Amino acid sequence: SIGEGTFGHSSLKNIIIPDSVTTIGDYAFNYSSLESIIIPESVTTIGDFAFSYCRNLTNIVVDENNQYYSNDEYGVLFNKDKTTLIQYPIGNRRTSYIVPDSVNSIGCYAFRDNDNFSFVIVGSNIETIEAGAFDDCDYLWHIYYKGSEEQWNNIVFNGYHSDIYKIARHYNCIGNEFEETIIKDPICYENGENEIYCT
């Protein structure tokens, strides 16, 4: 196993996890300089907040034969059947993300501290959003939700959420492709302006 907090706050950038490892503990890499990681087939348990606050982490890759976890083409960590989004690699410089429609739960701190997003598209199958999932995403202005406002209000928000209520929500979003245009850049004492179109 990789124990709780083993590489937390370290300058570690890369690691090859041997096939003998079955458990990655809580906080194992949080606040580290980790840039990418490959999770082998042998891993059966990934603890809470294992990759939180890894500002340089751009890609999480899971061996395709792993029976418990998986990733998508953007290096996002999920459970095997992609019903739970566990961790978005916050070092990824994408400005938007489409949560797969298969996802019904977004995990604790899944997107926390991401300074790159301006909008996220969320499917109507979401049932729970765990504590702090969108906290400290300073440039996340919009959540586009594929369901109705009533469906959104039925989502269970577990634990503490300091920032999600500050984000503008848009309901009954049908499309999957969006384009953002910056009309005016922000300056220190004045907000910028942008427009987002569903293609």
Coordinates of C-alpha atoms in Angstrom, one line a residue:
S1 CA 0.0 0.0 0.0
I2 CA 0.9 3.7 -0.3
G3 CA 0.1 5.0 3.1
E4 CA -2.0 8.0 4.2
G5 CA -0.2 11.2 3.2
T6 CA 2.9 9.4 2.0
F7 CA 3.8 11.9 -0.8
G8 CA 1.7 14.8 0.4
H9 CA 3.3 18.2 0.1
S10 CA 6.3 16.6 -1.7
S11 CA 8.1 17.7 -4.8
L12 CA 7.5 14.3 -6.4
K13 CA 6.6 14.8 -10.1
N14 CA 6.4 11.3 -11.5
I15 CA 5.9 7.8 -10.1
I16 CA 5.5 4.3 -11.4
I17 CA 3.3 2.4 -9.1
P18 CA 4.3 -1.3 -9.0
D19 CA 1.7 -4.0 -9.6
S20 CA 2.1 -5.2 -6.0
V21 CA 0.2 -2.1 -4.7
T22 CA -3.5 -2.6 -4.0
T23 CA -4.2 0.4 -1.8
I24 CA -3.6 4.2 -2.3
G25 CA -4.3 5.8 1.1
D26 CA -6.1 9.0 2.0
Y27 CA -4.2 12.2 1.1
A28 CA -1.5 10.0 -0.5
F29 CA -0.4 12.7 -3.0
N30 CA -2.3 15.8 -2.0
Y31 CA -0.5 19.1 -2.4
S32 CA 2.3 17.3 -4.2
S33 CA 4.0 18.4 -7.5
L34 CA 2.7 15.2 -9.2
E35 CA 2.3 15.8 -13.0
S36 CA 0.9 12.4 -14.1
I37 CA 0.2 9.0 -12.7
I38 CA -0.6 5.6 -14.0
I39 CA -2.7 3.4 -11.7
P40 CA -2.0 -0.3 -12.3
E41 CA -4.5 -3.1 -12.6
S42 CA -3.8 -4.3 -9.0
V43 CA -5.2 -1.2 -7.2
T44 CA -8.5 -1.9 -5.6
T45 CA -8.8 1.1 -3.2
I46 CA -8.1 4.8 -3.7
G47 CA -8.6 6.8 -0.5
D48 CA -10.2 10.1 0.0
F49 CA -8.5 13.2 -1.4
A50 CA -5.6 11.1 -2.7
F51 CA -4.9 13.7 -5.5
S52 CA -6.4 16.9 -4.0
Y53 CA -4.6 20.2 -4.6
C54 CA -2.1 18.6 -7.1
R55 CA -1.9 21.8 -9.1
N56 CA 0.5 20.2 -11.7
L57 CA -1.5 17.0 -12.2
T58 CA -2.7 16.9 -15.8
N59 CA -3.5 13.3 -16.4
I60 CA -4.6 10.3 -14.4
V61 CA -4.4 7.0 -16.3
V62 CA -5.8 3.7 -15.1
D63 CA -4.8 0.4 -16.5
E64 CA -7.7 -0.8 -18.7
N65 CA -7.7 -4.1 -16.9
N66 CA -8.4 -2.5 -13.5
Q67 CA -11.7 -3.8 -12.1
Y68 CA -12.4 -0.9 -9.8
Y69 CA -11.4 2.4 -11.5
S70 CA -11.2 4.0 -15.0
N71 CA -10.3 7.2 -16.7
D72 CA -11.7 9.2 -19.7
E73 CA -9.8 10.7 -22.6
Y74 CA -9.1 13.8 -20.5
G75 CA -7.4 11.9 -17.7
V76 CA -10.3 12.2 -15.3
L77 CA -10.5 9.5 -12.6
F78 CA -13.8 7.5 -12.2
N79 CA -15.0 4.3 -10.7
K80 CA -15.1 1.4 -13.2
D81 CA -18.5 2.0 -14.7
K82 CA -18.1 5.8 -14.7
T83 CA -21.1 6.5 -12.4
T84 CA -18.9 8.3 -9.9
L85 CA -16.5 11.1 -10.9
I86 CA -13.7 10.9 -8.3
Q87 CA -11.0 13.4 -9.4
Y88 CA -10.5 15.9 -12.2
P89 CA -6.7 16.6 -12.7
I90 CA -6.7 20.3 -11.8
G91 CA -3.4 20.9 -13.6
N92 CA -5.3 20.2 -16.9
R93 CA -5.6 23.5 -18.7
R94 CA -8.9 22.9 -20.4
T95 CA -11.4 25.8 -19.8
S96 CA -14.5 23.6 -19.8
Y97 CA -15.5 20.0 -19.2
I98 CA -18.5 17.9 -20.1
V99 CA -19.4 15.5 -17.3
P100 CA -20.3 12.2 -18.9
D101 CA -24.1 11.4 -18.8
S102 CA -23.3 8.1 -17.0
V103 CA -22.2 10.0 -13.9
N104 CA -24.7 10.1 -11.1
S105 CA -22.3 11.2 -8.3
I106 CA -19.6 13.8 -8.2
G107 CA -17.1 13.1 -5.4
C108 CA -15.7 15.2 -2.6
Y109 CA -13.3 17.9 -3.9
A110 CA -13.6 16.4 -7.4
F111 CA -13.0 19.8 -9.1
R112 CA -11.8 21.8 -6.1
D113 CA -9.2 24.5 -6.7
N114 CA -9.4 24.4 -10.5
D115 CA -8.4 27.8 -11.8
N116 CA -8.9 27.0 -15.5
F117 CA -12.6 26.3 -15.9
S118 CA -15.1 28.9 -17.0
F119 CA -18.0 26.5 -17.4
V120 CA -19.0 22.9 -16.8
I121 CA -21.8 20.9 -18.5
V122 CA -23.6 18.4 -16.2
G123 CA -26.0 15.7 -17.1
S124 CA -29.5 15.2 -15.7
N125 CA -28.5 11.8 -14.1
I126 CA -26.6 13.5 -11.3
E127 CA -28.1 12.4 -7.9
T128 CA -25.5 13.5 -5.4
I129 CA -22.7 16.1 -5.3
E130 CA -20.3 15.5 -2.4
A131 CA -18.7 18.1 -0.2
G132 CA -16.6 20.9 -1.8
A133 CA -16.8 19.4 -5.3
F134 CA -16.7 22.9 -6.9
D135 CA -15.2 24.9 -4.1
D136 CA -12.3 27.4 -4.9
C137 CA -12.8 27.2 -8.7
D138 CA -12.2 31.0 -9.0
Y139 CA -13.1 31.3 -12.7
L140 CA -16.0 28.9 -12.9
W141 CA -18.8 31.2 -13.8
H142 CA -21.4 28.8 -15.3
I143 CA -22.9 25.4 -14.8
Y144 CA -25.0 24.2 -17.7
Y145 CA -27.4 21.5 -16.5
K146 CA -29.2 19.2 -18.9
G147 CA -32.2 18.7 -16.6
S148 CA -34.8 21.1 -15.3
E149 CA -34.5 23.4 -12.4
E150 CA -36.8 21.1 -10.4
Q151 CA -34.4 18.2 -11.1
W152 CA -31.5 20.3 -10.0
N153 CA -33.2 21.1 -6.8
N154 CA -33.6 17.4 -6.1
I155 CA -29.9 16.7 -6.2
V156 CA -28.5 15.8 -2.8
F157 CA -25.6 18.1 -1.8
N158 CA -23.7 16.2 1.0
G159 CA -21.5 18.1 3.4
Y160 CA -20.2 21.6 3.0
H161 CA -20.4 23.6 -0.2
S162 CA -19.0 27.1 0.1
D163 CA -19.0 28.2 -3.6
I164 CA -21.6 26.3 -5.7
Y165 CA -24.3 28.8 -5.0
K166 CA -22.2 31.6 -6.4
I167 CA -22.0 29.9 -9.8
A168 CA -24.7 30.8 -12.4
R169 CA -26.8 27.8 -13.3
H170 CA -28.5 27.3 -16.7
Y171 CA -31.2 24.6 -17.0
N172 CA -32.5 22.4 -19.9
C173 CA -29.2 22.5 -21.7
I174 CA -29.5 20.2 -24.7
G175 CA -26.3 20.5 -26.6
N176 CA -22.8 19.1 -25.7
E177 CA -20.7 21.5 -27.6
F178 CA -20.1 25.1 -26.5
E179 CA -17.9 27.9 -27.6
E180 CA -16.8 30.8 -25.4
T181 CA -15.8 34.2 -26.7
I182 CA -14.0 36.7 -24.6
I183 CA -15.5 40.2 -25.4
K184 CA -13.6 42.2 -22.9
D185 CA -10.7 41.0 -20.6
P186 CA -11.1 41.8 -16.9
I187 CA -8.8 44.3 -15.3
C188 CA -8.1 44.7 -11.6
Y189 CA -11.1 46.9 -10.8
E190 CA -13.6 45.9 -13.5
N191 CA -15.2 42.6 -14.6
G192 CA -14.6 41.3 -18.1
E193 CA -17.4 40.1 -20.4
N194 CA -17.8 36.8 -22.3
E195 CA -20.5 35.1 -24.3
I196 CA -21.0 31.3 -24.4
Y197 CA -22.9 29.7 -27.3
C198 CA -24.3 26.3 -27.7
T199 CA -23.1 25.1 -31.1

